[in-house]
Amino acid sequence: HIDLEAYKYVFSNPTSIINAYKITFIFSFVAMVMSVLFDAMIAYPLSRRNMKGKSGLAFYLYFTMLFSGGLVPLYILITQYLHLGDTIWVYILPGMISPWYVFMMRTFFSELPHEIFESVQIDGGNEYIIFFRFVLPMSKPVLATVALLTFLAKWNCWQESMLYINSSEKYSLQYLLQMMMSNIEL
């Protein structure tokens, strides 16, 4: 027995699916770009040998990776203090920096030859030139890995829509599909 009721349900309102695709792609792409940039900007100083206080910062990142504040304080922070509820920024900002990706990038950056950076400093280059013109181009494998994993994680997120989004025009694709599946089963 072939049943096409699910297709009838989906194609009865195709604008919601198209809008969900658009919203999900936009926030996944923006979150991916911002996450890769900020994770790399945190990981680079941690990979340098002469950075003061890097063990304290690394411990802070490691501690936040192990223990979270909990869902209720996060919900209160996002909705009442940061006022990100029912905006597209609720998809992007809360999970923008990942300690796991920072440590992955730090490990990759620490394996880059330091002689190149010393020669750039002798030629008059500062840390910004070293980072943007030398470290990032030499780190394409780790940047691509973090970009792919971040994009996939954001593409598959549905909890943010369930918790923070009130209007159906701003639902992510995964949450919209989940709601459609539950409506079809009824």
Short mmCIF file of C-alpha atoms in Angstrom, two decimals, residues 26-28 30-31 34 88-97 154:
data_model
loop_
_atom_site.label_atom_id
_atom_site.label_comp_id
_atom_site.label_asym_id
_atom_site.label_seq_id
_atom_site.Cartn_x
_atom_site.Cartn_y
_atom_site.Cartn_z
CA ILE A 26 21.85 31.41 6.61
CA PHE A 27 22.44 30.81 10.29
CA SER A 28 24.49 27.66 9.64
CA VAL A 30 27.15 32.61 9.42
CA ALA A 31 27.74 30.50 12.54
CA MET A 34 32.18 33.20 12.86
CA ILE A 88 18.13 34.43 14.35
CA TRP A 89 21.03 35.31 16.67
CA VAL A 90 19.88 32.66 19.15
CA TYR A 91 21.10 30.08 16.63
CA ILE A 92 24.48 31.73 16.12
CA LEU A 93 25.81 33.36 19.29
CA PRO A 94 25.34 30.87 22.17
CA GLY A 95 27.41 28.07 20.67
CA MET A 96 29.80 30.16 18.63
CA ILE A 97 32.98 29.20 20.49
CA LYS A 154 24.24 23.95 13.20
#
